[in-house]
Every structure is written in C-alpha cells, then in structure tokens.
Tab-separated table of C-alpha atoms in Angstrom:
chain	number	residue	atom	x	y	z
A	1	MET	CA	-91.871	-88.052	-162.943
A	2	THR	CA	-89.345	-88.141	-159.984
A	3	GLU	CA	-90.471	-88.536	-156.432
A	4	SER	CA	-89.475	-84.879	-155.730
A	5	ALA	CA	-91.951	-83.409	-158.240
A	6	ALA	CA	-95.669	-82.915	-158.710
A	7	LYS	CA	-97.422	-82.973	-162.254
A	8	LEU	CA	-100.347	-81.048	-163.208
A	9	VAL	CA	-102.027	-81.837	-166.635
A	10	PHE	CA	-104.953	-80.133	-168.391
A	11	TRP	CA	-107.400	-82.335	-170.179
A	12	GLY	CA	-110.290	-79.809	-170.669
A	13	VAL	CA	-109.923	-76.062	-170.634
A	14	ARG	CA	-113.123	-74.605	-172.410
A	15	GLY	CA	-116.166	-73.360	-170.376
A	16	SER	CA	-119.897	-73.469	-171.054
A	17	THR	CA	-120.131	-76.209	-173.807
A	18	PRO	CA	-117.704	-78.244	-175.918
A	19	THR	CA	-116.472	-76.894	-179.176
A	20	PHE	CA	-114.425	-78.505	-181.733
A	21	GLU	CA	-114.155	-75.756	-184.510
A	22	ARG	CA	-111.023	-75.768	-186.222
A	23	ASP	CA	-110.161	-72.355	-185.053
A	24	THR	CA	-110.225	-73.643	-181.430
A	25	TRP	CA	-108.038	-76.670	-182.064
A	26	ARG	CA	-104.704	-75.125	-180.773
A	27	TYR	CA	-105.995	-74.596	-177.225
A	28	GLY	CA	-108.620	-77.304	-177.172
A	29	GLY	CA	-112.488	-77.874	-176.944
A	30	ASN	CA	-113.172	-79.933	-174.023
A	31	THR	CA	-114.747	-78.651	-170.901
A	32	PRO	CA	-112.866	-78.453	-167.504
A	33	CYS	CA	-111.045	-81.371	-166.193
A	34	LEU	CA	-107.426	-81.268	-164.555
A	35	GLU	CA	-105.236	-83.999	-163.014
A	36	LEU	CA	-102.675	-83.553	-160.421
A	37	THR	CA	-100.328	-85.998	-159.216
A	38	THR	CA	-98.466	-85.437	-155.971
A	39	PRO	CA	-94.846	-86.617	-155.366
A	40	ASN	CA	-96.103	-89.590	-153.347
A	41	GLY	CA	-98.296	-90.691	-156.291
A	42	THR	CA	-101.732	-89.408	-154.792
A	43	ARG	CA	-104.063	-88.711	-157.653
A	44	PHE	CA	-106.542	-85.802	-157.628
A	45	ILE	CA	-109.091	-84.783	-160.396
A	46	LEU	CA	-110.207	-81.237	-160.562
A	47	ASP	CA	-113.856	-81.029	-162.034
A	48	CYS	CA	-115.649	-83.702	-164.421
A	49	GLY	CA	-116.076	-81.895	-167.850
A	50	THR	CA	-115.624	-83.754	-171.200
A	51	GLY	CA	-111.947	-83.615	-170.540
A	52	LEU	CA	-112.586	-86.394	-168.065
A	53	ARG	CA	-113.133	-88.954	-170.884
A	54	MET	CA	-109.712	-88.404	-172.249
A	55	LEU	CA	-108.145	-88.834	-168.900
A	56	GLY	CA	-109.971	-92.024	-168.238
A	57	ASN	CA	-108.856	-93.463	-171.377
A	58	ARG	CA	-105.364	-92.716	-170.467
A	59	TRP	CA	-105.640	-94.273	-167.034
A	60	ALA	CA	-107.410	-97.474	-168.603
A	61	GLN	CA	-104.424	-98.189	-170.682
A	62	ARG	CA	-101.797	-97.641	-168.097
A	63	ASN	CA	-103.524	-98.732	-164.729
A	64	SER	CA	-106.016	-101.471	-165.896
A	65	GLU	CA	-104.350	-104.378	-164.053
A	66	PHE	CA	-103.634	-102.732	-160.651
A	67	GLY	CA	-106.613	-100.261	-160.264
A	68	VAL	CA	-106.424	-96.437	-159.273
A	69	GLU	CA	-107.521	-94.264	-156.471
A	70	ALA	CA	-108.223	-90.907	-156.701
A	71	HIS	CA	-109.663	-87.695	-155.013
A	72	VAL	CA	-112.180	-85.868	-157.340
A	73	LEU	CA	-112.757	-82.062	-156.434
A	74	VAL	CA	-115.951	-80.659	-157.957
A	75	THR	CA	-116.186	-76.915	-158.002
A	76	HIS	CA	-119.918	-76.756	-158.691
A	77	TYR	CA	-122.876	-78.710	-160.677
A	78	HIS	CA	-123.075	-76.695	-163.555
A	79	TRP	CA	-123.299	-78.963	-166.717
A	80	ASP	CA	-119.814	-78.201	-168.158
A	81	HIS	CA	-118.179	-79.306	-165.016
A	82	ILE	CA	-119.897	-82.616	-164.684
A	83	GLN	CA	-120.860	-83.904	-168.191
A	84	GLY	CA	-117.809	-86.151	-168.454
A	85	ILE	CA	-118.965	-88.544	-165.657
A	86	PRO	CA	-120.823	-91.132	-167.650
A	87	PHE	CA	-117.928	-91.350	-170.014
A	88	PHE	CA	-115.070	-91.969	-167.592
A	89	LEU	CA	-114.027	-95.742	-168.110
A	90	PRO	CA	-112.406	-96.140	-164.555
A	91	PHE	CA	-115.784	-95.689	-163.055
A	92	PHE	CA	-117.073	-98.835	-164.697
A	93	GLU	CA	-114.084	-100.965	-163.144
A	94	SER	CA	-114.248	-102.650	-159.690
A	95	GLN	CA	-110.756	-102.377	-158.776
A	96	ASN	CA	-110.926	-98.601	-158.574
A	97	ARG	CA	-111.795	-96.437	-155.647
A	98	PHE	CA	-112.772	-92.559	-155.831
A	99	HIS	CA	-113.296	-90.017	-153.254
A	100	PHE	CA	-115.695	-87.149	-154.191
A	101	TYR	CA	-115.683	-83.623	-152.567
A	102	SER	CA	-118.208	-80.775	-153.111
A	103	PHE	CA	-120.808	-78.616	-151.375
A	104	GLN	CA	-124.617	-79.020	-150.414
A	105	SER	CA	-126.548	-77.290	-152.940
A	106	LYS	CA	-129.817	-75.403	-151.538
A	107	PHE	CA	-131.600	-76.805	-154.754
A	108	LEU	CA	-130.693	-80.547	-154.025
A	109	GLY	CA	-130.210	-80.582	-150.366
A	110	GLN	CA	-128.498	-83.497	-148.537
A	111	ASP	CA	-126.168	-85.766	-150.509
A	112	SER	CA	-126.128	-83.292	-153.265
A	113	LEU	CA	-122.985	-84.619	-154.823
A	114	ARG	CA	-124.268	-88.168	-154.914
A	115	LYS	CA	-127.486	-86.952	-156.557
A	116	VAL	CA	-125.638	-85.309	-159.123
A	117	PHE	CA	-123.315	-88.133	-159.841
A	118	GLU	CA	-126.357	-90.664	-160.219
A	119	SER	CA	-128.456	-88.142	-162.325
A	120	GLN	CA	-125.914	-88.263	-164.994
A	121	LEU	CA	-126.898	-91.816	-165.777
A	122	ALA	CA	-130.730	-91.519	-165.054
A	123	SER	CA	-133.352	-92.721	-167.501
A	124	PRO	CA	-134.234	-91.500	-169.917
A	125	TYR	CA	-131.078	-89.264	-170.490
A	126	PHE	CA	-128.498	-91.987	-170.528
A	127	PRO	CA	-128.647	-95.704	-171.665
A	128	VAL	CA	-126.490	-97.123	-168.959
A	129	ASP	CA	-127.714	-97.592	-165.492
A	130	VAL	CA	-125.556	-96.218	-162.582
A	131	ASN	CA	-125.324	-99.766	-160.915
A	132	MET	CA	-123.016	-100.504	-163.803
A	133	MET	CA	-120.455	-98.424	-162.324
A	134	ALA	CA	-118.669	-100.899	-160.206
A	135	SER	CA	-115.845	-98.777	-158.851
A	136	SER	CA	-115.908	-97.906	-154.923
A	137	ARG	CA	-117.318	-94.374	-154.593
A	138	CYS	CA	-117.465	-92.384	-151.434
A	139	PHE	CA	-118.994	-88.729	-151.077
A	140	ARG	CA	-117.816	-85.902	-148.618
A	141	GLU	CA	-119.859	-82.655	-148.498
A	142	ILE	CA	-117.742	-79.657	-147.769
A	143	THR	CA	-118.000	-75.708	-147.532
A	144	GLY	CA	-116.046	-72.666	-148.168
A	145	GLY	CA	-113.249	-72.233	-145.469
A	146	ASP	CA	-112.816	-76.034	-144.891
A	147	ARG	CA	-109.266	-77.467	-144.642
A	148	TRP	CA	-108.339	-81.243	-144.704
A	149	ASP	CA	-105.444	-83.587	-145.430
A	150	VAL	CA	-105.061	-86.084	-148.257
A	151	GLU	CA	-102.059	-88.365	-147.837
A	152	GLY	CA	-99.724	-85.278	-147.085
A	153	THR	CA	-101.269	-82.655	-149.369
A	154	GLN	CA	-103.220	-79.851	-147.559
A	155	VAL	CA	-106.527	-79.081	-149.295
A	156	SER	CA	-108.417	-75.843	-148.758
A	157	SER	CA	-111.635	-74.481	-150.177
A	158	ALA	CA	-113.231	-71.105	-150.485
A	159	TRP	CA	-116.526	-69.672	-151.830
A	160	LEU	CA	-116.482	-67.926	-155.275
A	161	ASN	CA	-118.797	-65.704	-156.759
A	162	HIS	CA	-120.898	-67.553	-159.256
A	163	PRO	CA	-124.626	-68.302	-159.725
A	164	GLN	CA	-125.864	-71.055	-157.519
A	165	GLY	CA	-122.508	-71.345	-155.722
A	166	CYS	CA	-118.966	-72.467	-156.533
A	167	LEU	CA	-115.943	-73.562	-154.668
A	168	GLY	CA	-112.274	-72.612	-155.282
A	169	TYR	CA	-109.604	-75.184	-153.994
A	170	ARG	CA	-106.062	-74.932	-153.117
A	171	LEU	CA	-103.723	-77.861	-152.835
A	172	ASP	CA	-100.520	-77.621	-150.753
A	173	THR	CA	-98.186	-80.386	-151.960
A	174	PRO	CA	-94.650	-80.976	-150.524
A	175	VAL	CA	-93.115	-79.425	-153.634
A	176	GLY	CA	-95.439	-76.504	-154.249
A	177	SER	CA	-98.956	-74.926	-154.412
A	178	VAL	CA	-101.814	-75.014	-156.797
A	179	VAL	CA	-104.974	-72.875	-156.594
A	180	TYR	CA	-107.870	-73.901	-158.877
A	181	ALA	CA	-110.282	-70.771	-159.081
A	182	THR	CA	-112.452	-71.202	-161.929
A	183	ASP	CA	-116.056	-69.624	-162.541
A	184	ASN	CA	-115.677	-66.406	-160.461
A	185	GLU	CA	-116.899	-62.968	-161.010
A	186	PRO	CA	-115.244	-59.999	-159.412
A	187	GLY	CA	-116.668	-57.066	-157.648
A	188	VAL	CA	-118.145	-58.519	-154.462
A	189	PRO	CA	-115.845	-57.594	-151.461
A	190	GLU	CA	-116.419	-60.713	-149.475
A	191	PHE	CA	-115.763	-62.993	-152.457
A	192	ASP	CA	-112.677	-60.973	-153.809
A	193	LYS	CA	-111.061	-61.062	-150.327
A	194	SER	CA	-111.500	-64.738	-149.954
A	195	LEU	CA	-109.978	-65.591	-153.321
A	196	ARG	CA	-106.887	-63.506	-152.563
A	197	GLN	CA	-106.503	-65.068	-149.180
A	198	LEU	CA	-106.829	-68.648	-150.922
A	199	ALA	CA	-104.299	-67.693	-153.653
A	200	GLN	CA	-101.711	-66.055	-151.376
A	201	GLY	CA	-98.105	-67.019	-152.479
A	202	ALA	CA	-99.273	-69.789	-154.721
A	203	ASP	CA	-96.952	-71.484	-157.196
A	204	ILE	CA	-99.618	-71.906	-159.746
A	205	LEU	CA	-102.940	-69.898	-160.000
A	206	ILE	CA	-105.486	-71.132	-162.455
A	207	TYR	CA	-108.134	-68.506	-162.897
A	208	ASP	CA	-111.400	-67.874	-164.987
A	209	ALA	CA	-110.587	-65.605	-168.039
A	210	GLN	CA	-113.711	-66.518	-170.081
A	211	TYR	CA	-114.294	-63.054	-171.311
A	212	SER	CA	-112.698	-59.751	-172.106
A	213	PRO	CA	-112.471	-56.908	-169.685
A	214	GLU	CA	-115.077	-55.054	-171.853
A	215	GLN	CA	-117.622	-57.830	-171.862
A	216	ILE	CA	-117.246	-58.092	-167.965
A	217	ALA	CA	-118.287	-54.614	-167.601
A	218	SER	CA	-121.166	-54.571	-170.068
A	219	THR	CA	-122.889	-57.502	-171.578
A	220	ARG	CA	-121.583	-60.284	-169.591
A	221	ARG	CA	-121.865	-58.814	-166.150
A	222	GLY	CA	-123.915	-60.989	-163.928
A	223	TRP	CA	-122.799	-64.273	-165.850
A	224	GLY	CA	-120.398	-65.300	-163.143
A	225	HIS	CA	-117.150	-65.027	-165.080
A	226	SER	CA	-114.119	-63.164	-165.257
A	227	SER	CA	-111.304	-61.767	-167.572
A	228	TRP	CA	-107.610	-61.736	-168.146
A	229	LEU	CA	-107.205	-58.243	-166.457
A	230	GLU	CA	-108.875	-59.476	-163.127
A	231	GLY	CA	-106.578	-62.471	-163.212
A	232	VAL	CA	-103.564	-60.270	-163.341
A	233	LYS	CA	-104.888	-58.151	-160.540
A	234	VAL	CA	-105.289	-61.272	-158.354
A	235	ALA	CA	-101.907	-62.605	-159.178
A	236	ARG	CA	-100.342	-59.507	-158.232
A	237	ASP	CA	-102.118	-58.938	-154.908
A	238	ALA	CA	-101.824	-62.537	-153.808
A	239	ARG	CA	-97.970	-62.577	-155.002
A	240	VAL	CA	-98.439	-65.820	-156.968
A	241	LYS	CA	-95.654	-67.154	-159.173
A	242	ASN	CA	-97.556	-68.300	-162.253
A	243	LEU	CA	-101.038	-67.233	-163.497
A	244	VAL	CA	-102.967	-69.780	-165.794
A	245	LEU	CA	-105.909	-68.430	-167.898
A	246	PHE	CA	-108.556	-70.729	-167.953
A	247	HIS	CA	-112.154	-71.633	-168.917
A	248	HIS	CA	-112.027	-70.278	-172.575
A	249	ASN	CA	-115.100	-68.972	-173.974
A	250	PRO	CA	-116.329	-71.676	-176.533
A	251	ASP	CA	-116.865	-68.571	-178.954
A	252	SER	CA	-113.176	-67.390	-178.450
A	253	SER	CA	-110.896	-68.649	-181.279
A	254	ASP	CA	-107.413	-69.430	-180.770
A	255	ASN	CA	-106.435	-65.958	-182.048
A	256	ILE	CA	-108.746	-64.278	-179.330
A	257	VAL	CA	-107.069	-66.367	-176.558
A	258	ASP	CA	-103.634	-65.479	-178.071
A	259	GLY	CA	-104.621	-61.720	-177.547
A	260	PHE	CA	-105.834	-62.236	-174.040
A	261	LEU	CA	-102.435	-63.878	-173.327
A	262	SER	CA	-100.374	-61.158	-174.944
A	263	ALA	CA	-102.209	-58.551	-172.856
A	264	ALA	CA	-102.071	-60.407	-169.814
A	265	ARG	CA	-98.119	-61.058	-170.226
A	266	HIS	CA	-97.617	-57.322	-170.600
A	267	GLU	CA	-98.834	-56.736	-167.133
A	268	PHE	CA	-97.745	-60.159	-165.476
A	269	PRO	CA	-95.048	-61.843	-167.605
A	270	THR	CA	-95.328	-65.459	-166.110
A	271	THR	CA	-98.786	-65.883	-167.553
A	272	TRP	CA	-100.008	-68.910	-169.565
A	273	ALA	CA	-102.985	-69.819	-171.431
A	274	ALA	CA	-104.381	-73.160	-170.505
A	275	ALA	CA	-104.225	-75.741	-173.315
A	276	GLU	CA	-105.066	-79.523	-173.563
A	277	GLY	CA	-102.170	-81.572	-172.932
A	278	MET	CA	-100.377	-78.655	-171.239
A	279	CYS	CA	-98.284	-80.026	-168.406
A	280	LEU	CA	-96.889	-77.991	-165.263
A	281	THR	CA	-94.477	-79.614	-163.116
A	282	LEU	CA	-93.701	-78.520	-159.567
A	283	SER	CA	-90.314	-79.205	-158.006
A	284	ASP	CA	-87.538	-77.523	-155.828
A	285	ARG	CA	-86.610	-75.877	-158.986
A	286	GLY	CA	-89.834	-74.152	-159.488
A	287	VAL	CA	-92.425	-74.657	-162.180
A	288	ASP	CA	-91.690	-76.355	-165.688
A	289	VAL	CA	-94.192	-75.722	-168.451
A	290	SER	CA	-94.458	-78.095	-171.495
A	291	LEU	CA	-97.075	-78.281	-174.259
A	292	ARG	CA	-98.621	-81.415	-175.827
A	293	GLU	CA	-96.994	-83.199	-178.879
A	294	SER	CA	-98.486	-81.572	-182.178
A	295	ARG	CA	-96.420	-83.414	-184.811
A	296	LEU	CA	-99.406	-84.676	-186.525
A	297	ALA	CA	-99.226	-83.629	-190.091
A	298	PRO	CA	-96.760	-85.126	-192.645
A	299	ARG	CA	-93.293	-83.534	-192.042
A	300	ARG	CA	-90.317	-83.141	-194.591
A	301	ARG	CA	-86.839	-82.720	-193.547
A	302	LEU	CA	-84.893	-79.848	-195.325
A	303	ARG	CA	-82.865	-76.857	-194.671
A	304	PHE	CA	-84.214	-73.405	-195.384
A	305	ASN	CA	-82.546	-70.114	-194.298
A	306	ALA	CA	-84.983	-67.957	-192.265
A	307	LEU	CA	-85.210	-64.792	-190.224
A	308	VAL	CA	-86.934	-65.246	-186.974
A	309	SER	CA	-87.968	-62.555	-184.611
A	310	GLY	CA	-89.729	-62.727	-181.407
A	311	GLN	CA	-89.409	-62.540	-177.408
A	312	SER	CA	-87.043	-64.599	-175.380
A	313	ASP	CA	-87.766	-66.401	-172.267
A	314	GLU	CA	-86.335	-63.605	-170.389
A	315	GLY	CA	-88.611	-61.148	-172.117
A	316	ARG	CA	-85.985	-59.589	-174.466
A	317	LEU	CA	-86.872	-58.847	-178.121
A	318	PHE	CA	-84.544	-60.704	-180.455
A	319	GLU	CA	-83.976	-61.222	-184.256
A	320	GLU	CA	-81.639	-63.919	-185.749
A	321	LYS	CA	-80.911	-65.869	-188.720
A	322	ALA	CA	-82.021	-69.387	-188.439
A	323	VAL	CA	-82.266	-72.746	-190.083
A	324	VAL	CA	-85.560	-74.463	-190.773
A	325	ARG	CA	-84.869	-78.131	-190.211
A	326	ASP	CA	-88.238	-79.669	-191.261
A	327	LEU	CA	-91.493	-78.234	-192.396
A	328	SER	CA	-95.188	-79.248	-192.558
A	329	LEU	CA	-98.215	-77.374	-193.459
A	330	GLN	CA	-98.952	-76.993	-189.688
A	331	GLY	CA	-95.468	-76.132	-188.224
A	332	ALA	CA	-91.845	-76.038	-188.358
A	333	TYR	CA	-88.770	-77.285	-186.363
A	334	LEU	CA	-86.196	-74.393	-185.924
A	335	ALA	CA	-82.511	-74.204	-184.830
A	336	LEU	CA	-82.062	-71.068	-182.808
A	337	THR	CA	-79.412	-69.629	-180.251
A	338	ASN	CA	-82.168	-67.656	-178.575
A	339	ARG	CA	-84.628	-69.395	-176.385
A	340	PRO	CA	-88.102	-68.090	-177.048
A	341	LYS	CA	-90.873	-68.405	-174.263
A	342	LEU	CA	-93.470	-70.970	-174.820
A	343	GLN	CA	-96.853	-69.528	-176.093
A	344	SER	CA	-94.881	-66.504	-177.270
A	345	GLU	CA	-95.446	-65.292	-180.952
A	346	LEU	CA	-92.650	-65.656	-183.614
A	347	ARG	CA	-92.265	-64.139	-187.086
A	348	VAL	CA	-90.607	-66.477	-189.424
A	349	MET	CA	-89.608	-65.219	-192.861
A	350	ILE	CA	-88.375	-68.142	-195.049
A	351	GLU	CA	-86.496	-67.268	-198.134
A	352	ALA	CA	-87.097	-69.830	-201.051
A	353	GLU	CA	-86.469	-69.872	-204.732
A	354	GLY	CA	-89.471	-68.829	-206.770
A	355	GLU	CA	-90.424	-69.042	-210.337
A	356	GLN	CA	-87.775	-68.395	-213.044
A	357	GLY	CA	-85.012	-68.454	-210.555
A	358	ARG	CA	-86.471	-65.374	-208.545
A	359	SER	CA	-86.151	-65.484	-204.789
A	360	SER	CA	-89.345	-65.108	-202.716
A	361	VAL	CA	-90.004	-64.565	-199.082
A	362	LEU	CA	-92.672	-66.422	-197.005
A	363	SER	CA	-93.622	-64.519	-194.061
A	364	LEU	CA	-95.583	-66.764	-191.257
A	365	ARG	CA	-96.897	-65.865	-187.951
A	366	ALA	CA	-96.142	-68.755	-185.455
A	367	THR	CA	-96.633	-69.626	-181.807
A	368	VAL	CA	-93.865	-71.533	-179.788
A	369	ILE	CA	-95.016	-74.963	-178.532
A	370	HIS	CA	-91.701	-76.472	-177.670
A	371	CYS	CA	-88.121	-75.477	-176.818
A	372	LYS	CA	-85.325	-77.680	-175.569
A	373	PRO	CA	-81.493	-77.299	-175.896
A	374	GLY	CA	-80.092	-79.006	-178.702
A	375	ARG	CA	-77.380	-81.998	-178.532
A	376	ASP	CA	-74.347	-79.534	-178.474
A	377	ASN	CA	-76.084	-76.895	-176.122
A	378	SER	CA	-75.153	-74.189	-178.584
A	379	GLN	CA	-78.640	-73.984	-180.173
A	380	ASN	CA	-82.188	-74.653	-179.167
A	381	GLY	CA	-84.693	-76.905	-180.732
A	382	VAL	CA	-87.832	-74.698	-181.176
A	383	GLY	CA	-91.264	-76.203	-182.379
A	384	VAL	CA	-93.706	-73.764	-183.678
A	385	LEU	CA	-97.167	-74.025	-185.035
A	386	PHE	CA	-98.208	-71.555	-187.933
A	387	VAL	CA	-101.334	-69.774	-187.014
A	388	ALA	CA	-103.746	-67.427	-189.152
A	389	GLU	CA	-102.894	-63.874	-189.330
A	390	VAL	CA	-104.791	-61.562	-187.021
A	391	ASP	CA	-106.991	-58.681	-188.743
A	392	PRO	CA	-105.360	-55.340	-187.538
A	393	ALA	CA	-108.795	-53.844	-187.350
A	394	ALA	CA	-110.062	-56.289	-185.158
A	395	PRO	CA	-109.578	-55.939	-181.164
A	396	SER	CA	-107.300	-58.431	-179.633
A	397	ASP	CA	-109.687	-58.745	-176.581
C-alpha cells in the first residue's frame, strides 16, 4: 500500500453466530471484524467477532518483532461482535498497545467496555485468565454525536436503532471516508436522520443487510436489523459512492446473498456484498475493490473454447467467444476482451468433445472474483468461481 492510500479489509461478515456450512463458504462464516489502515499507517479494528482471530494470526506473523498499536471501535456488546476477543493473539504480547472505544451500557454501568472485555475470559467460561493478556490496553467511553481525532483521522459516532444500544462510526481519512453502520433497524425518524447525517457523502457505507425487505416488514420486525433495500435508500439519500451489504444472516446461503446483491445493484449499481478477505483501497483515484485469492483446488492448464455472457464493469450486457485457460472443479481462468464487474454473474458455456466424437455443451453459472488486464492489455484475465444453479421457483430475496 502506498502512502497515499487507505486499505479496508473484511475479516468477518456474518451476523448473529458463525457459520461454516459449505453453501456459505464464498462470502464467509465469521462474525464481524474489519481492519482499516490509514495512509500514515494508523490501524483501526471495527468490532471483535470471530474474524478477529484470523486478523490476529496475520498480525502475529508480520509484526511479532516490532509490536503493533491499534484503535478498536466496538459498536455494541452483543455476542457476535465481541466473541473473538479471547482468541486474538496480539492481546497476549507485551509489545502491543490497544485503545478501545464504545459506550456505557445501562445494564453494566461505568467501565462497561472494560467489564465486557474482561468477562470474555472469566471463569468458568474460559480457561485462560485475563491477566495473561500482556498487551497495554486503555478504554474510553463515548456516546452518539462524539467526534475525536486519531493521528489525522477524524472519527465520529452516532446512535443506531438496535436493542440495548449500538453505535455507528465514520472515519474520515486523508484519502476518503468509511462509514460502518451495522445492526440498525429502520423506521424510527430520530435514528434514520442521524444515520443519514453520519453517512453523508461517504466513499464507502458498510450497512446491515441481514434480512430481506419482506422479513423486515413481518417476521423479523423489532429484531434490530435491516435489508438491502433500506441500504439502497440510505446510500441514495446520503449520496454515498459505494454501498457494502454486511452482517449476512447465518441462514442465508451464498445464493441468497447473491440475490440481495443483484437486487440492490439494479437500484444502486456501485453495491458490493461483504466477503471475507475482500479489500477496498481508497486513494485519490477513488475506491478499488479486490476479493481474496480462491485458487485452492487442483487446476489444469488447457484451452477450451467457450461462450461467455454477463455484465461489464460499466453496466453493459455482453456476449463473446472466449478461451478457458485453466479449469478446476471450483472455478476457471478466462481470457476476455470485456471487463466484467466483480461479484457479477456470468454464464460460461464450454464446448467439449463428448462420447463417440459428438460435441457437448457444458453450461455453468459463475461469479467474478478477479479481473485484471492481461500482459498485452488487449484482453482481461478473469477469475470465476462456479456456483450452484438457483431454483427458478425460489424467491431471490
């Protein structure tokens, strides 16, 4: 990362409880945790769900000799946003320093944040005593409407509508702004207004889209969550540049999240669905999005002719003949003149020789997880994951 860029990485994107079923692998099953590194190297952690463990392992590998300092913004004290605390290795290393921020709970009183932190390692719920955590830790209680500076980044907070309280955060870095507004239920004018004020003109809005609009209007009313449709409304009203759907329901398969994303993009094209390992880079050039490496299955180099149809990065429908350069049971690497949008759906039809010399066509649904210009700039290298076909009879949201 250059000095003129900020980097936002998603380590946990699910809500309520971790899930690791096979049909949730593509977006990920860990509960909320994000990492933001500003242009001057200041580190922020947004929430401490189970994704915090993977972040800690990465930091332990890269920074074990020199130590790290980070500012930890906790939205609220529900289990899915704090359950990664005992498993974050940097908390146990004396060379590290952490600054924690969150609100005073009416159920816990003064020093709420410290009490929540220490209770994660209390007997008989965890075998390691909190005194084993050798890092330096300080705790600061804040409330909605507060603003403060952290090494050149302006941090703001606002109350969201969620049972037992929740804070949204805005971080204005020298190269762009990130708003983190998870666990919010629309419909209360006071909270709706403060959310839009917090998100006004943001480069990135990360927003709760746990349920469908139909669920929010009926069976999930009062649960403190939102939908892709409300996210689109907030993004439009606040004139944000990029909307990221977040806090996916643990019972939502990747196909269901695909449906939410597709519906949202029809209304607000610069929408993304949060996925573990997803990285958003903010710079003077705007926001660049990349997804995690997914070449995990054995791959074979080959050359198949294929017909690919989908949507370009500019929103234009296309269909073109292409070459499949390598193939696995999970995905493929294609050479295309068109540049498809990340997380958009493609239809890949591969012609192969069947039995007795007869040709057969393999029609596959795929999602784009990588797209970069090729060596000669005349074609794009496009990585795709094959995904299960959606039952036409099932609603997409």
